[in-house]
Each structure stands twice: as structure tokens, then as C-alpha cells.
C-alpha positions as MATLAB code, in Angstrom:
seq = 'MFQVVGEAERAGGLSAVVRDGDPETRWAWDDTNRWYPGLLDDGVRVERAHDLRLAHAILRRSPLTAHTPFARAPAGPWDRLEPAPAGPPPPVPGLAPKAEGLFDLDDASPGPYDGLDPAAELRAQEAAVADARDPGRLRFLLAAESAGALVAAELHHTGLPWRADVHDAILTQRLGPRPPFGQRPARLEALAVRIRELLDAPPTLNPDSHPSLLKALQYAGIGVRSLSQWELMEVQHPVVEPLMEYKKLSRLLTANGWNWLDTWVRDGRFRSEYVVGGVVTGRWSSVGGGALQLPKEVRRAVVADPGWTLVVADVAQLEPRVLAAMSRDDAMAAAGRGGDMYAGIVASGAVATRDLAKVGMLGAMYGGTTGASAQVLPSLARTFPRAIALVEDAARAGERGEVVSTWLGRGSPRPGADWERAQAGAYDADDGARARSYTRSFGRFTRNFVVQGTAAEWALAWLASARRRLWALGEHGTGDGVFANRPHLAFFLHDEVVVHTPAAMADDVARELREAAAEAGRLLFGDYPVEFPLTVATVDSYADAK';
ca = [
       0.000    0.000    0.000;
       1.447    3.372   -1.067;
       0.905    6.602    0.811;
       2.169    9.676   -1.010;
       4.052   12.201    1.096;
       3.603   15.843    0.153;
       3.165   19.281    1.638;
      -0.024   18.252    3.479;
       1.951   15.686    5.466;
       4.679   18.247    6.138;
       2.109   20.701    7.478;
       0.521   18.026    9.646;
       3.813   16.857   11.081;
       5.183   13.925    9.090;
       6.794   12.283   12.110;
       3.450   11.921   13.847;
       1.799   10.698   10.653;
       4.405    7.990   10.129;
       4.634    7.016   13.800;
       0.882    6.522   14.018;
       0.504    4.914   10.576;
       0.415    1.307    9.443;
       3.966   -0.115    9.632;
       3.335   -1.942    6.346;
       2.775    1.340    4.484;
       5.189    2.102    1.665;
       5.770    5.849    1.828;
       6.119    7.400   -1.633;
       7.998   10.694   -1.677;
       9.904   12.805   -4.156;
      13.321   12.266   -2.548;
      14.272   10.192    0.496;
      16.894   12.719    1.578;
      14.265   15.445    1.664;
      12.102   13.631    4.229;
      13.817   10.757    5.990;
      16.680   12.549    7.830;
      14.124   14.654    9.726;
      12.155   11.553   10.658;
      15.292    9.884   11.995;
      16.126   12.986   14.018;
      12.646   12.681   15.542;
      13.252    9.029   16.417;
      11.054    7.610   13.619;
      12.185    4.764   11.367;
      10.486    3.948    8.066;
      10.229    0.313    7.055;
       9.426    0.815    3.350;
       9.568    3.701    0.898;
       9.360    4.458   -2.799;
      11.815    7.126   -3.936;
      10.175    8.799   -6.944;
      13.329   10.599   -8.052;
      15.417    7.431   -8.166;
      12.623    5.381   -9.736;
      12.047    8.050  -12.389;
      15.669    7.854  -13.516;
      15.541    4.059  -13.821;
      12.233    3.964  -15.716;
      13.297    6.648  -18.164;
      16.372    4.653  -19.227;
      15.390    1.004  -18.846;
      15.099   -1.058  -22.049;
      12.131   -2.773  -20.368;
      10.131    0.476  -20.543;
      11.625    2.014  -23.688;
       8.344    1.553  -25.597;
       6.169    3.263  -22.955;
       4.892    6.850  -23.044;
       6.740    7.431  -19.763;
      10.141    6.724  -21.329;
       9.369    8.430  -24.641;
       8.080   11.706  -23.159;
      10.208   14.874  -23.480;
      12.526   15.671  -20.586;
      10.809   17.443  -17.714;
      11.505   18.740  -14.195;
      11.731   15.229  -12.709;
      14.619   14.491  -15.096;
      16.511   17.548  -13.862;
      15.971   16.888  -10.167;
      19.195   16.622   -8.165;
      19.238   14.747   -4.842;
      18.670   16.760   -1.708;
      21.544   16.738    0.796;
      21.305   14.173    3.589;
      22.141   16.799    6.182;
      23.671   20.233    6.683;
      27.082   20.745    5.072;
      30.057   20.105    7.359;
      31.504   23.176    9.069;
      34.494   24.833    7.428;
      37.389   24.713    9.920;
      38.175   28.164   11.233;
      34.890   29.762   10.160;
      32.015   30.543   12.513;
      28.587   29.149   11.610;
      26.404   31.496    9.619;
      24.096   33.473   11.871;
      20.420   33.682   11.080;
      19.599   37.196    9.964;
      16.538   39.270    9.393;
      17.043   39.250    5.643;
      17.993   35.583    5.224;
      15.431   34.545    2.637;
      16.804   31.106    1.705;
      13.742   29.282    3.017;
      11.433   31.571    1.057;
      13.143   30.955   -2.269;
      11.543   28.482   -4.671;
      13.191   25.101   -4.471;
      13.676   22.420   -7.148;
      10.788   20.382   -5.686;
       8.252   23.192   -5.842;
       5.514   22.499   -8.360;
       6.192   18.776   -8.621;
       3.187   16.509   -8.163;
       4.352   13.297   -6.421;
       0.915   11.652   -6.671;
       0.774   12.169  -10.451;
       4.358   10.966  -10.809;
       3.586    7.805   -8.819;
       0.603    7.042  -11.080;
       2.755    7.536  -14.183;
       5.483    5.272  -12.797;
       3.013    2.533  -11.872;
       1.558    2.662  -15.397;
       5.055    2.399  -16.913;
       5.917   -0.622  -14.763;
       2.615   -2.315  -15.564;
       3.332   -1.869  -19.286;
       6.978   -2.972  -18.998;
       8.312   -6.089  -20.711;
       9.166   -7.664  -17.351;
       7.253   -5.845  -14.586;
       8.441   -8.186  -11.844;
      12.105   -7.419  -12.333;
      11.514   -3.685  -12.494;
       9.382   -3.677   -9.345;
      12.164   -5.490   -7.532;
      14.759   -3.018   -8.814;
      12.699    0.018   -7.782;
      12.060   -1.466   -4.335;
      15.756   -2.282   -3.889;
      16.886    1.167   -5.045;
      14.436    2.837   -2.664;
      15.544    0.588    0.212;
      19.094    1.631   -0.589;
      18.076    5.264   -0.179;
      16.736    4.476    3.313;
      20.003    2.713    4.168;
      22.077    5.650    2.891;
      20.127    8.121    5.032;
      20.538    5.869    8.070;
      24.283    5.546    7.441;
      24.556    9.336    7.472;
      22.385    9.552   10.586;
      24.310    6.995   12.650;
      27.746    7.737   11.246;
      30.821    5.538   11.434;
      32.497    5.461   14.893;
      35.701    7.451   14.582;
      38.381    8.177   17.189;
      39.828   11.602   16.418;
      42.688   11.022   18.882;
      43.704    7.804   17.114;
      43.525    9.526   13.722;
      45.685   12.386   15.000;
      48.221    9.880   16.349;
      48.365    8.150   12.934;
      49.038   11.463   11.205;
      51.625   12.492   13.761;
      53.437    9.162   13.452;
      53.523    9.317    9.638;
      53.883   13.065    9.024;
      55.197   14.611   12.230;
      53.374   17.001   14.581;
      50.549   19.063   13.185;
      52.141   22.145   11.589;
      50.833   25.721   11.584;
      48.340   26.478    8.833;
      49.963   26.700    5.409;
      53.151   24.845    6.338;
      54.246   21.331    5.482;
      54.476   18.721    8.219;
      58.050   17.997    9.288;
      58.362   14.649    7.494;
      57.135   16.076    4.186;
      59.402   19.102    4.492;
      62.437   16.895    5.129;
      61.589   14.834    2.048;
      61.118   18.010   -0.030;
      64.601   19.188    0.997;
      66.089   15.789    0.117;
      64.357   15.764   -3.309;
      65.790   19.232   -4.132;
      69.271   18.113   -3.078;
      69.195   14.962   -5.207;
      67.932   16.898   -8.234;
      70.306   19.830   -7.615;
      67.199   22.007   -7.754;
      66.716   25.466   -6.214;
      65.034   25.860   -2.792;
      61.957   27.210   -4.573;
      61.148   23.832   -6.157;
      57.728   22.763   -4.942;
      57.308   18.966   -5.103;
      53.535   19.480   -5.054;
      53.705   21.248   -8.418;
      53.679   18.516  -11.050;
      54.877   20.732  -13.933;
      57.763   22.123  -11.855;
      58.769   18.714  -10.533;
      58.595   17.084  -13.962;
      60.780   19.846  -15.409;
      63.302   19.422  -12.548;
      63.475   15.669  -13.198;
      64.141   16.278  -16.874;
      66.812   18.882  -16.117;
      68.491   16.257  -13.927;
      68.645   13.899  -16.906;
      65.734   11.684  -15.809;
      63.731   11.198  -18.985;
      60.231   10.623  -17.655;
      57.085   11.849  -19.352;
      54.878   11.705  -16.252;
      54.983   11.272  -12.491;
      53.037    8.032  -12.484;
      54.138    5.422   -9.990;
      54.743    2.828  -12.686;
      56.978    5.081  -14.765;
      59.005    6.246  -11.764;
      59.558    2.653  -10.649;
      61.381    2.001  -13.908;
      63.896    4.777  -13.170;
      67.289    4.027  -11.606;
      68.016    7.191   -9.618;
      68.350    7.903   -5.868;
      65.588   10.533   -6.012;
      62.930    7.914   -6.766;
      62.648    6.520   -3.236;
      62.129    9.856   -1.414;
      59.901   11.100   -4.227;
      57.639    8.043   -4.012;
      57.470    8.425   -0.222;
      56.643   12.123   -0.598;
      53.801   11.338   -2.991;
      52.392    8.710   -0.627;
      52.489   10.986    2.430;
      51.167   13.931    0.451;
      48.140   11.866   -0.579;
      47.525   10.986    3.073;
      47.715   14.646    4.102;
      45.483   15.828    1.267;
      42.842   13.084    1.409;
      42.673   12.276    5.141;
      44.842   14.787    6.963;
      44.032   17.158    9.797;
      41.775   19.334    7.662;
      39.746   16.218    6.737;
      39.542   15.279   10.407;
      38.324   18.752   11.408;
      35.766   18.807    8.603;
      34.249   15.335    8.573;
      34.486   13.904   12.093;
      32.065   15.362   14.618;
      30.941   13.948   17.954;
      32.961   10.787   17.421;
      31.375    9.976   14.048;
      32.374   10.254   10.395;
      29.305   11.230    8.407;
      29.818   11.256    4.690;
      26.867   11.476    2.319;
      26.214    8.513    0.067;
      24.643    9.084   -3.345;
      22.485    6.086   -4.256;
      22.816    5.261   -7.942;
      25.503    7.935   -8.199;
      27.299    5.896  -10.868;
      25.490    4.964  -14.095;
      25.868    1.257  -13.300;
      23.859    1.743  -10.094;
      26.873    1.745   -7.813;
      26.893    4.346   -5.051;
      29.144    7.365   -4.935;
      29.719    9.784   -2.069;
      29.750   13.528   -1.532;
      32.649   14.741    0.522;
      34.913   12.847    2.844;
      35.842   10.103    0.383;
      33.735    7.473    2.124;
      34.315    4.975   -0.674;
      38.099    5.439   -0.601;
      39.152    5.121    3.027;
      42.808    3.985    2.989;
      43.844    1.137    5.250;
      46.198    3.253    7.339;
      43.391    5.503    8.640;
      40.991    2.629    9.321;
      42.692    2.200   12.694;
      40.693    5.256   13.751;
      37.417    3.389   13.166;
      36.930    2.000   16.674;
      33.747    0.619   18.202;
      32.172    2.371   21.187;
      32.746    0.842   24.652;
      30.586   -2.258   25.033;
      30.098   -2.406   21.254;
      32.005   -4.063   18.435;
      32.271   -3.984   14.644;
      31.153   -6.853   12.443;
      32.774   -6.505    9.024;
      31.519   -8.652    6.148;
      32.519   -8.736    2.508;
      31.606  -11.083   -0.313;
      34.408  -12.786   -2.194;
      34.640  -12.283   -5.977;
      31.195  -10.730   -6.268;
      31.303   -9.780   -9.949;
      32.487  -13.175  -11.292;
      29.806  -14.904   -9.218;
      27.175  -12.543  -10.591;
      28.418  -13.258  -14.117;
      28.090  -17.006  -13.520;
      24.515  -16.568  -12.290;
      23.461  -14.183  -15.083;
      24.828  -16.421  -17.814;
      23.684  -19.666  -16.188;
      27.190  -21.019  -16.756;
      27.148  -24.234  -14.709;
      30.899  -24.778  -14.922;
      31.651  -21.314  -13.629;
      29.076  -21.579  -10.851;
      30.684  -24.875   -9.822;
      34.108  -23.189   -9.712;
      32.785  -20.803   -7.065;
      31.410  -23.423   -4.714;
      33.153  -23.931   -1.433;
      35.009  -20.622   -1.283;
      37.626  -19.113   -3.571;
      36.278  -18.908   -7.129;
      39.702  -18.153   -8.612;
      41.094  -21.324   -7.019;
      38.079  -23.152   -8.468;
      38.902  -21.805  -11.935;
      42.421  -23.219  -11.567;
      40.955  -26.558  -10.471;
      38.756  -26.563  -13.595;
      41.901  -26.674  -15.731;
      41.166  -23.360  -17.467;
      44.379  -21.691  -16.233;
      47.501  -22.714  -14.363;
      47.570  -20.252  -11.446;
      45.210  -18.222   -9.285;
      46.810  -14.987  -10.477;
      46.037  -15.913  -14.083;
      42.464  -16.791  -13.127;
      41.982  -13.381  -11.517;
      43.663  -11.441  -14.317;
      41.765  -13.388  -16.960;
      38.338  -12.894  -15.376;
      38.948   -9.213  -14.771;
      40.049   -8.886  -18.382;
      36.923  -10.653  -19.586;
      34.665   -8.349  -17.538;
      36.585   -5.104  -18.116;
      37.809   -5.638  -21.665;
      41.480   -6.482  -21.191;
      42.874   -7.066  -24.672;
      46.607   -7.211  -23.959;
      49.034   -9.089  -21.753;
      48.167  -12.105  -19.644;
      44.415  -11.456  -19.661;
      44.283  -11.653  -23.459;
      46.427  -14.799  -23.471;
      44.145  -16.770  -21.140;
      40.822  -15.503  -22.516;
      40.517  -18.249  -25.194;
      40.972  -20.928  -22.533;
      38.390  -19.252  -20.284;
      35.977  -19.076  -23.210;
      36.336  -22.812  -23.820;
      35.828  -23.679  -20.148;
      33.101  -21.115  -19.384;
      31.474  -20.482  -22.764;
      28.192  -19.021  -21.548;
      29.806  -16.550  -19.165;
      32.319  -15.256  -21.688;
      29.653  -15.110  -24.401;
      27.472  -12.886  -22.210;
      30.130  -10.181  -21.778;
      31.242  -10.498  -25.409;
      27.652   -9.991  -26.573;
      27.355   -6.926  -24.344;
      30.573   -5.532  -25.811;
      29.369   -6.041  -29.394;
      26.078   -4.318  -28.543;
      27.983   -1.345  -27.172;
      30.163   -1.169  -30.250;
      26.968   -0.902  -32.303;
      25.811    1.973  -30.086;
      23.035   -0.063  -28.450;
      21.733    0.051  -24.894;
      22.402   -2.941  -22.639;
      20.669   -3.892  -19.417;
      21.483   -5.232  -15.993;
      19.720   -8.339  -14.710;
      16.852   -6.338  -13.212;
      16.526   -3.835  -16.041;
      18.727   -0.797  -15.376;
      19.666    0.539  -18.796;
      23.048    1.805  -19.898;
      23.347    5.355  -21.240;
      23.625    5.786  -24.978;
      27.000    6.775  -26.419;
      27.598   10.504  -26.448;
      28.031   13.079  -29.180;
      31.746   12.303  -29.595;
      30.883    8.684  -30.452;
      28.233    9.823  -32.938;
      30.606   12.245  -34.646;
      33.329    9.624  -34.831;
      30.985    7.115  -36.439;
      29.747    9.703  -38.937;
      33.312   10.259  -40.097;
      34.393    6.629  -39.969;
      34.677    6.342  -43.752;
      37.210    9.147  -43.862;
      40.675    7.638  -43.633;
      41.821   10.309  -41.180;
      38.898    9.659  -38.819;
      38.720    5.878  -39.063;
      41.169    5.238  -36.215;
      39.290    7.629  -33.952;
      35.984    5.923  -34.748;
      37.446    2.501  -33.977;
      38.843    3.818  -30.682;
      35.457    5.205  -29.606;
      33.766    1.994  -30.704;
      36.086   -0.224  -28.671;
      35.882    2.099  -25.666;
      32.088    2.002  -25.539;
      32.162   -1.757  -26.020;
      34.416   -2.065  -22.972;
      31.947    0.085  -21.028;
      28.871   -1.996  -21.924;
      30.810   -5.238  -21.345;
      31.363   -4.228  -17.735;
      28.052   -2.407  -17.296;
      25.958   -5.571  -17.329;
      28.125   -7.257  -14.680;
      28.962   -4.319  -12.413;
      25.373   -3.087  -12.560;
      23.969   -6.490  -11.622;
      26.517   -6.781   -8.807;
      25.231   -3.419   -7.545;
      21.693   -4.861   -7.624;
      22.821   -7.860   -5.594;
      24.419   -5.466   -3.085;
      21.181   -3.469   -2.812;
      19.252   -6.664   -2.093;
      21.876   -7.628    0.497;
      21.631   -4.221    2.191;
      17.832   -4.315    2.253;
      17.767   -7.805    3.735;
      20.498   -6.996    6.274;
      18.688   -3.803    7.313;
      15.470   -5.714    7.967;
      17.203   -8.576    9.763;
      19.312   -6.341   12.005;
      16.235   -4.441   13.102;
      14.455   -7.699   13.920;
      17.265   -8.668   16.301;
      15.906   -6.077   18.719;
      17.572   -3.953   21.366;
      20.291   -4.461   23.922;
      20.725   -1.853   26.628;
      19.194    1.578   27.090;
      19.621    4.870   25.309;
      17.911    7.490   23.186;
      17.659    7.424   19.409;
      16.442    5.056   16.722;
      19.605    2.934   16.724;
      21.051    3.730   20.147;
      20.549    0.171   21.428;
      20.439   -1.786   18.188;
      22.938   -3.257   15.750;
      22.941   -1.112   12.628;
      24.718   -0.662    9.345;
      27.489    1.915    9.765;
      29.476    1.723    6.516;
      29.089    0.363    2.992;
      31.697   -0.126    0.284;
      30.302   -1.840   -2.861;
      30.666   -5.437   -1.610;
      31.466   -4.831    2.053;
      29.505   -3.666    5.080;
      30.420   -2.652    8.618;
      27.829   -3.153   11.360;
      28.176   -1.388   14.703;
      26.591   -3.630   17.295;
      26.370   -4.249   21.026;
      29.114   -6.805   21.609;
      26.682   -9.355   23.046;
      24.841   -9.486   19.690;
      27.877   -9.904   17.420;
      27.344  -13.610   16.682;
      23.705  -12.998   15.787;
      24.731  -10.136   13.497;
      27.273  -12.306   11.685;
      24.659  -15.004   11.147;
      22.091  -12.536    9.794;
      24.599  -10.978    7.382;
      25.329  -14.421    5.930;
      21.624  -15.187    5.676;
      21.038  -11.839    3.992;
      23.688  -12.638    1.371;
      22.069  -15.981    0.607;
      18.657  -14.307    0.427;
      19.961  -11.692   -2.010;
      21.183  -14.460   -4.292;
      17.810  -16.210   -4.197;
      15.871  -13.006   -4.822;
      17.869  -12.201   -7.942;
      18.670  -15.611   -9.371;
      16.076  -17.969   -7.920;
      17.310  -21.468   -7.194;
      20.295  -21.286   -9.538;
      23.175  -22.884   -7.592;
      25.596  -19.988   -7.301;
      27.074  -19.143   -3.909;
      27.856  -15.736   -2.400;
      30.117  -16.621    0.547;
      31.050  -13.944    3.057;
      34.214  -13.314    4.986;
      33.056  -12.069    8.384;
      35.243  -10.623   11.138;
      34.292   -9.303   14.572;
      36.783   -6.623   15.576;
      37.177   -3.556   17.745;
      38.935   -1.628   14.957;
      38.099   -1.695   11.257;
      41.802   -2.053   10.433;
      41.854   -5.484   12.087;
      39.201   -6.938    9.766;
      41.662   -7.910    7.014;
];
């Protein structure tokens, strides 16, 4: 049962409406981030929702609805709708919060949601799904995407436990004491001095300036064309070691240094903002804080609260397992049973070593056409013909400029104007190479789209199941807030989750995460015998999970 949320519910107090409503209601609203964070702040959890903005984007692009009036209509305001922020922006270190003034008219200005009719949009979406070529798959995808939006809002609300003192100690150990604003930490400054000495460069050389550093290397007789790690590793010169160390420490300072700590960690929690469906394949992205790129060396700062622990679970070789299930390749599914799929591929006789199995499968899914991946691809195609045929067919479709689809019906974008122009000039000898390059590039994209996008759908189903199961485990202890006494999802990274849980419930959490993974496989692929095994660790610090 849908109940549309609009301005009437806002005026009547949405928290009271939801709290007193039927728990089985599926709340339909224009954007989860516009409504759900306020509910969570009021101590109200929503079991089910339908995110009209996210669903609109899927239905407009899906091949399953391409023939419907919904997909064929001209672009409108729902197509231009950007996601609302999950919360207020983080404070800028050193700046006082903006004071409310008499002439602050932000709230009175028209917003992007003004004038949208969520009830009419819901009716149009339901008609498009009903007329789709496979309504069941699309309904599942829309439900999973909307559940993901609830999870993302809850992740922002709860935050990831973060010890600022531990993070500061990591930075101090690696970089030296925190320097005054605008100065390099001691370790970086010492390396900068050493780099200048070894290059016989002036004291003004700034190692952070790539053009200046590249020119200094060339003046010193080091014939490199870039500062890439792989090119520098080929160079025999004493400057390489301190330069590589400088680059590594500089990345730490820039991505997760003291400014990051001041900006993104508040009240013992790191709260980044996840963007559901932020990548065209359906994978999530994040706004600020680099939530999807936390380096291992700062994960020591992710420490459970006293009396709590972290349960970290990740699925092994998710994309190859998804490929086996999509293609119904029995031999490949069998290779993944019992644990390590790459070891199973070796046991099948397709390749000689685990490294070759991994390189070959990644090449098959991402379009590797050179080196070891290209050498083993014929053997993989003989051993796993249906799996390799599926990605090859997707690549050929992309090369023809066609749309491909994930398992549940998310459609790939069409090639852009550059591709069209290249194809139009393909018969000109000067433009033929460019056209072939664009063609191959888009084929590599569609080859991976079908697998990565379906893996993202599996992950959404896993998250939705885990969210429901963790809630059903109940409470342990006392405290205020929706999740104060409950195990809850605290972090998500494509094929990995971190649950923050009362320590006494850790075993139950691990069991439910495994059950959720098995359920996700059944929901997508029925009784097809492909396994999605998890590696689960119960730790006090995230860094200890692997």
C-alpha cells in the first residue's frame, strides 16, 4: 500500500503521521533525503519507501520500458531533479557558523521540488511498470533502489564510529606534529629538501607542483614523461625513493589529513553522504569525505564504542559470481562453490595459477585485450562459454551503439556526441582510427556495465535484507535514538559492510549478514546454484578486519 508524502503531510507533522501509521505502508515521496533525515532525528524509522526521483531515472532509461509513453516523453523537471543533501554541510574549519539574519530569505526561495506533483508521478510510474516487458524485475529493482536510499540516510544519521585522537596519532606518526596552517608537516618538508638536493634544484622547487617537478626531473637527466608510480619505478636514480614516499604521504595529508579530520568527524562519528545510484551502473558514490576510498592506514581510527564491536563482512569475488549466475554457466558456478572462485577456476583446468584466473576474469569483464588477460581468454571461453559469451555480446552491442541492461533492467546510457561524430566520419581515412577507438571504448563500457550493474543490484538486495534482519534482532541496553541500542549498518563499500553492534549481539549479526547474502542471491537468481560466501570478522577496529 502506497501513501504519497507531500506538503499536506509536512504541514501536519510527518513524524506523527508515520509514527501513528500502518507499519506496512510504503511511503512514496519525491526524494528520500528530503524527508527521511528529519524523521530519523525525531526518532522515527520507516520500514518501506518508494523514492520517486530514483525510480524516475531508472524507468526513463530502462530497455524494459523504452516503448512506454513514460520513457518516450520529453525531458521534464523530474529528469533535472538533483538529490537533496542528507544533512547540513560540514563546518568549514576556522569559520564561525552562519548566523540567522533578518534578511535571510533562503527558506522563502523556490526550491527544485516546488511544483512537482508526487501523486501524479507515482501514477505515471506505476503505469510504466505495468506496461513494462518484465514488470516483476523492475518492481524489484525500484524497491531495492528505494531501500538503498533508506540505508544511505541511516548511514549518514548513525555515522561511522571514529576516534579523532587515534587519527591524530596516525598522522603524527607518519607526518610529524601538526604544523601551523599553510606549512608542510616535518616529514614532508624533510623529504622536499632531500628531493631538491638529489635533483640539484633550487630551494623554490615545490614537489607538489607537477609541472615544476617534472621539469626538474628532466633537467636532472631523468627522462620521464609523467609522475606516475609505474613510470618512476622504472627509473634508476636515488631521487625515486624519497619522491615516491613524498607522494604517498602527500596523498595521506590531502585526502585524510588534519583538515579532513576537522571537517568530517564530529561527535565521534564520520558522516559522509552517500549518493544512491551515483554511478550509471547503479553503484553508489559519495559527496565529501571520500567514504568509498578510506585507505587502510586511517581505518585504525574506526573504533567501536565501549561495550560495542564492529562486524565486518565482505563477499568474495562478487562480480564473477554474478556473471556465472546471469549467464547460467554451470561450470563457472561450480568453480565458485566452497570458497575461492579463482582457485576453483584453476581446479577446472582453465588456467595454471590463481593470479592468471583473476587477471583473466577481470580482463573478460573489463575488456582487457593485452598481456596475460588476453592470453588466457581463449581458454576461459572454452571452459566457461556461456559466461564469456554474455560479456562479449554486451561488448558487441555497445560497439553498435546499443543500450544494454542489468539483470533487473537498469539501462546503460547511450553513447555521447563524440561517439556519434566519430561514427559519422568513420569512412574518412583520417577519422577511421578515432571511430574505432570510440567503438572499442564504448564496447568495454557496456561489457562491464551488465556485470557491475547487476553486482550493484545484488548489493542493494543484500543491504535491504540486512537492514530488515538487524532491526528484527531487537535492542540491547538503554539509550535514546532510533539505533542507540540496536545493531545497525554503519558503513558500505560496494561489496562490504560494517555493522556497529552491542558486543553481546555480534554472533547474531554475523549469522544474519550471511543469511542476507544468501537471500539476495535467491531473490535475484532464484534457485540457480551460485554461492555468495562472506568473509566475516568481529573486531574492535576496522583495520583489524583484514
